[in-house]
Short mmCIF file of C-alpha atoms in Angstrom, two decimals:
data_model
loop_
_atom_site.label_atom_id
_atom_site.label_comp_id
_atom_site.label_asym_id
_atom_site.label_seq_id
_atom_site.Cartn_x
_atom_site.Cartn_y
_atom_site.Cartn_z
CA MET H 1 0.00 0.00 0.00
CA SER H 2 1.39 3.39 -0.93
CA SER H 3 1.14 6.54 1.09
CA ILE H 4 1.27 10.22 0.21
CA ILE H 5 1.42 12.86 2.91
CA MET H 6 -0.17 16.08 1.70
CA GLN H 7 -0.36 18.93 4.24
CA ASP H 8 -3.22 18.00 6.60
CA CYS H 9 -4.08 14.66 5.07
CA SER H 10 -2.49 11.55 3.68
CA TYR H 11 -3.74 9.43 0.85
CA HIS H 12 -3.70 5.67 1.25
CA ALA H 13 -5.31 3.52 -1.41
CA LYS H 14 -4.54 -0.02 -2.35
CA VAL H 15 -5.32 -0.60 -5.99
CA ASP H 16 -6.87 -3.86 -7.08
CA ALA H 17 -4.71 -5.87 -9.43
CA GLU H 18 -7.34 -5.61 -12.17
CA THR H 19 -6.92 -2.45 -14.23
CA LYS H 20 -9.14 -0.93 -16.88
CA LEU H 21 -7.22 -2.99 -19.40
CA GLY H 22 -8.33 -6.17 -17.65
CA SER H 23 -4.81 -7.26 -16.75
CA ASP H 24 -4.13 -8.89 -13.40
CA LEU H 25 -0.34 -8.80 -13.46
CA PRO H 26 1.31 -7.33 -10.34
CA GLY H 27 3.35 -4.94 -12.47
CA ASP H 28 0.18 -3.47 -13.94
CA ALA H 29 -1.28 -2.89 -10.49
CA ALA H 30 1.91 -1.11 -9.46
CA ARG H 31 1.71 1.03 -12.61
CA VAL H 32 -1.86 2.04 -11.83
CA GLN H 33 -0.90 2.78 -8.23
CA SER H 34 1.92 5.01 -9.42
CA ILE H 35 -0.44 6.97 -11.67
CA LEU H 36 -2.95 7.44 -8.84
CA ASP H 37 -0.24 8.50 -6.40
CA VAL H 38 1.04 11.13 -8.82
CA SER H 39 -2.52 12.25 -9.58
CA ALA H 40 -3.24 12.84 -5.90
CA ARG H 41 -0.15 15.01 -5.53
CA VAL H 42 -0.96 17.05 -8.63
CA PHE H 43 -4.63 17.55 -7.76
CA VAL H 44 -3.77 18.84 -4.29
CA ALA H 45 -0.99 21.09 -5.55
CA ARG H 46 -2.81 22.57 -8.57
CA GLY H 47 -6.51 22.01 -8.02
CA TYR H 48 -8.83 20.29 -10.46
CA SER H 49 -8.92 22.96 -13.16
CA GLY H 50 -5.17 23.44 -12.96
CA THR H 51 -4.44 19.75 -13.48
CA ALA H 52 -4.00 18.27 -16.93
CA LEU H 53 -3.58 14.63 -17.88
CA THR H 54 -0.24 15.59 -19.36
CA ASP H 55 0.92 16.66 -15.88
CA ILE H 56 -0.11 13.30 -14.45
CA ALA H 57 1.42 11.36 -17.30
CA HIS H 58 4.70 13.25 -17.03
CA GLY H 59 4.90 12.68 -13.28
CA ALA H 60 4.16 8.98 -13.64
CA GLY H 61 6.56 8.49 -16.53
CA VAL H 62 3.88 7.31 -18.96
CA ASN H 63 2.01 8.81 -21.88
CA VAL H 64 -1.45 10.40 -21.73
CA GLU H 65 -3.07 7.54 -23.61
CA GLU H 66 -1.84 5.05 -21.03
CA VAL H 67 -3.30 7.20 -18.25
CA ARG H 68 -6.68 7.21 -20.00
CA GLU H 69 -6.61 3.47 -20.66
CA ARG H 70 -5.58 2.46 -17.16
CA VAL H 71 -7.42 4.92 -14.90
CA GLY H 72 -9.65 7.14 -17.05
CA ASP H 73 -10.11 10.86 -17.43
CA LYS H 74 -9.58 13.51 -14.76
CA ALA H 75 -12.96 13.07 -13.07
CA GLU H 76 -12.61 9.28 -13.03
CA ILE H 77 -9.15 9.51 -11.51
CA LEU H 78 -10.16 11.90 -8.74
CA ASN H 79 -13.28 9.91 -7.92
CA ARG H 80 -11.29 6.69 -7.83
CA ILE H 81 -8.77 8.13 -5.39
CA ILE H 82 -11.44 9.49 -3.04
CA ASP H 83 -13.52 6.32 -3.24
CA ALA H 84 -10.49 4.25 -2.29
CA ALA H 85 -10.08 6.31 0.87
CA VAL H 86 -13.77 6.40 1.78
CA HIS H 87 -15.00 2.94 0.77
CA GLY H 88 -11.77 1.20 1.66
CA GLY H 89 -11.45 2.79 5.08
CA PHE H 90 -14.97 3.42 6.28
CA LEU H 91 -16.07 0.64 8.59
CA SER H 92 -14.05 -1.99 6.79
CA GLY H 93 -14.43 -5.40 8.35
CA ASN H 94 -10.69 -5.83 7.95
CA CYS H 95 -9.83 -3.01 10.34
CA GLU H 96 -9.82 -3.14 14.12
CA TRP H 97 -11.91 -0.04 14.62
CA GLY H 98 -14.57 -1.36 12.24
CA ARG H 99 -14.93 -4.53 14.28
CA THR H 100 -15.07 -2.59 17.55
CA VAL H 101 -17.83 -0.33 16.23
CA ILE H 102 -20.01 -3.38 15.63
CA ASP H 103 -19.01 -5.68 18.49
CA GLY H 104 -17.64 -3.43 21.22
CA ASP H 105 -18.79 -4.17 24.75
CA THR H 106 -20.00 -0.67 25.61
CA LEU H 107 -21.65 2.28 23.93
CA GLU H 108 -18.64 4.44 24.74
CA CYS H 109 -16.09 2.13 23.15
CA ARG H 110 -18.17 1.73 19.99
CA ILE H 111 -18.62 5.47 19.52
CA HIS H 112 -14.98 6.15 20.32
CA ALA H 113 -13.90 3.55 17.75
CA TYR H 114 -16.19 5.04 15.10
CA VAL H 115 -14.97 8.58 15.72
CA SER H 116 -11.30 7.52 15.67
CA GLY H 117 -11.68 5.62 12.41
CA SER H 118 -13.87 8.24 10.81
CA CYS H 119 -11.47 11.05 11.69
CA ASP H 120 -8.60 9.09 10.19
CA MET H 121 -10.57 8.58 7.00
CA MET H 122 -11.57 12.26 6.87
CA ARG H 123 -8.01 13.38 7.42
CA ARG H 124 -6.77 11.13 4.62
CA ALA H 125 -9.40 12.17 2.10
CA ALA H 126 -10.30 15.76 3.03
CA CYS H 127 -7.81 17.61 0.85
CA LEU H 128 -8.92 15.66 -2.22
CA MET H 129 -12.60 16.12 -1.32
CA ARG H 130 -11.99 19.87 -1.25
CA VAL H 131 -10.53 19.68 -4.74
CA ALA H 132 -13.56 17.76 -5.97
CA ALA H 133 -16.07 20.04 -4.23
CA ALA H 134 -14.57 23.12 -5.88
CA ALA H 135 -15.07 21.52 -9.32
CA GLU H 136 -18.52 19.93 -8.86
CA ARG H 137 -20.43 22.64 -10.73
CA ALA H 138 -18.29 22.21 -13.81
CA GLU H 139 -18.04 18.40 -13.57
CA PRO H 140 -21.37 16.55 -13.13
CA ASP H 141 -19.50 13.26 -12.67
CA LEU H 142 -17.80 14.65 -9.57
CA ALA H 143 -21.10 15.89 -8.17
CA GLU H 144 -22.78 12.53 -8.80
CA ALA H 145 -19.94 10.63 -7.16
CA ALA H 146 -20.00 12.95 -4.14
CA GLN H 147 -23.69 12.29 -3.66
CA SER H 148 -23.09 8.55 -3.89
CA ARG H 149 -20.47 8.84 -1.15
CA ARG H 150 -22.90 10.79 1.03
CA LEU H 151 -25.45 8.02 0.67
CA PHE H 152 -22.82 5.38 1.39
CA ILE H 153 -21.74 7.14 4.59
CA HIS H 154 -25.37 7.62 5.63
CA GLU H 155 -26.04 3.90 5.17
CA ARG H 156 -22.99 2.91 7.20
CA ILE H 157 -23.89 5.30 10.01
CA ALA H 158 -27.49 4.08 10.01
CA PHE H 159 -26.21 0.51 10.30
CA ILE H 160 -24.06 1.46 13.31
CA TRP H 161 -26.99 3.05 15.12
CA HIS H 162 -29.39 0.21 14.33
CA ARG H 163 -26.81 -2.23 15.69
CA MET H 164 -26.40 -0.22 18.89
CA ASP H 165 -30.17 -0.14 19.26
CA LEU H 166 -30.42 -3.89 18.66
CA ASP H 167 -27.80 -4.46 21.35
CA GLN H 168 -29.78 -2.24 23.75
CA LEU H 169 -27.01 0.29 24.19
CA LEU H 170 -29.20 3.34 23.50
CA HIS H 171 -31.54 5.14 25.85
CA PRO H 172 -34.94 3.44 25.46
CA ASP H 173 -36.66 6.73 24.61
CA VAL H 174 -34.30 7.71 21.80
CA VAL H 175 -36.14 8.35 18.52
CA LEU H 176 -33.88 6.32 16.28
CA ASP H 177 -34.81 7.74 12.87
CA ARG H 178 -34.23 11.29 14.08
CA VAL H 179 -30.95 10.41 15.72
CA ILE H 180 -29.72 8.68 12.57
CA ALA H 181 -30.63 11.69 10.43
CA THR H 182 -28.72 13.97 12.77
CA ALA H 183 -25.70 11.70 13.25
CA SER H 184 -25.45 11.07 9.52
CA THR H 185 -25.46 14.76 8.73
CA LEU H 186 -22.76 15.51 11.30
CA GLY H 187 -20.64 12.64 10.00
CA GLN H 188 -20.50 13.83 6.40
CA PRO H 189 -17.19 15.02 4.91
CA GLU H 190 -18.63 18.47 4.19
CA VAL H 191 -19.07 19.06 7.91
CA TYR H 192 -15.49 18.02 8.62
CA VAL H 193 -14.19 20.29 5.86
CA ALA H 194 -16.30 23.22 7.10
CA MET H 195 -15.17 22.82 10.69
CA THR H 196 -11.49 22.46 9.84
CA ARG H 197 -11.38 25.20 7.22
CA SER H 198 -13.99 27.77 8.27
CA VAL H 199 -13.88 27.37 12.05
CA GLY H 200 -10.24 26.34 12.22
CA TRP H 201 -10.73 23.14 14.18
CA THR H 202 -8.05 20.50 14.16
CA THR H 203 -8.99 16.89 13.46
CA ARG H 204 -8.62 16.19 17.16
CA VAL H 205 -11.07 18.95 18.12
CA TYR H 206 -13.54 17.79 15.47
CA GLY H 207 -13.31 14.23 16.78
CA HIS H 208 -13.86 15.33 20.38
CA TRP H 209 -16.94 17.32 19.35
CA LEU H 210 -18.33 14.47 17.26
CA GLU H 211 -17.79 11.90 20.01
CA ARG H 212 -19.50 14.04 22.66
CA THR H 213 -22.40 14.77 20.30
CA TRP H 214 -22.93 11.10 19.44
CA LEU H 215 -22.86 10.15 23.12
CA HIS H 216 -25.42 12.85 23.85
CA LEU H 217 -27.68 11.63 21.06
CA ALA H 218 -27.39 8.05 22.29
CA THR H 219 -28.12 8.73 25.96
CA THR H 220 -30.53 11.67 26.00
CA PRO H 221 -34.23 11.31 25.12
CA ASN H 222 -35.32 13.67 22.33
CA ALA H 223 -31.77 15.03 22.05
CA SER H 224 -32.18 15.39 18.29
CA SER H 225 -35.71 16.81 18.35
CA TRP H 226 -34.63 20.43 17.94
CA PHE H 227 -32.90 19.51 14.64
CA HIS H 228 -36.25 18.42 13.21
CA GLU H 229 -38.80 20.88 14.58
#
């Protein structure tokens, strides 16, 4: 797995061996990974509109046609990088925090595990999400992919809360649908980006706020009611 550290976030994405060309040779997977690594650097440094496929190709030591064949156009590349961070890291059954969120002994340990894992994912993907958000109006494919990620995160958060309810970890008077709507909204990348950029929060401060808010929603009857009045 490769890693790129880019200011306040790091990109980690393991590329499947199968490329757009249909090859499953290890060398091809490494080639695709190299292109994606370079793409992430260039997107963060230059923004979406300032990035050209020629820049990516030059950085990866390949030609533009190979970039298109292996990983697609600019929108496809950026979406693929972000999806790898979000889908690969969000509540993955292969990670310790994902297992703790589902099977932890207490409400507190489950919420703490979720917040820790979620903050790590946000930190890794946030700088690239900012790039994509700035280009959504001009690129419908980026906007569509962002909405798909929002729905994916909502579904995962809903699953977490339904599991905590099933395991009788929530206050019995909690209105689950309202809590899920609130928790899902607060757990979206846009909120993280807004809090870290506009308010100036660090990832640690955001995580502390999110953890306290989730605990309040889980233990306080009608805690989310004012969001929905």
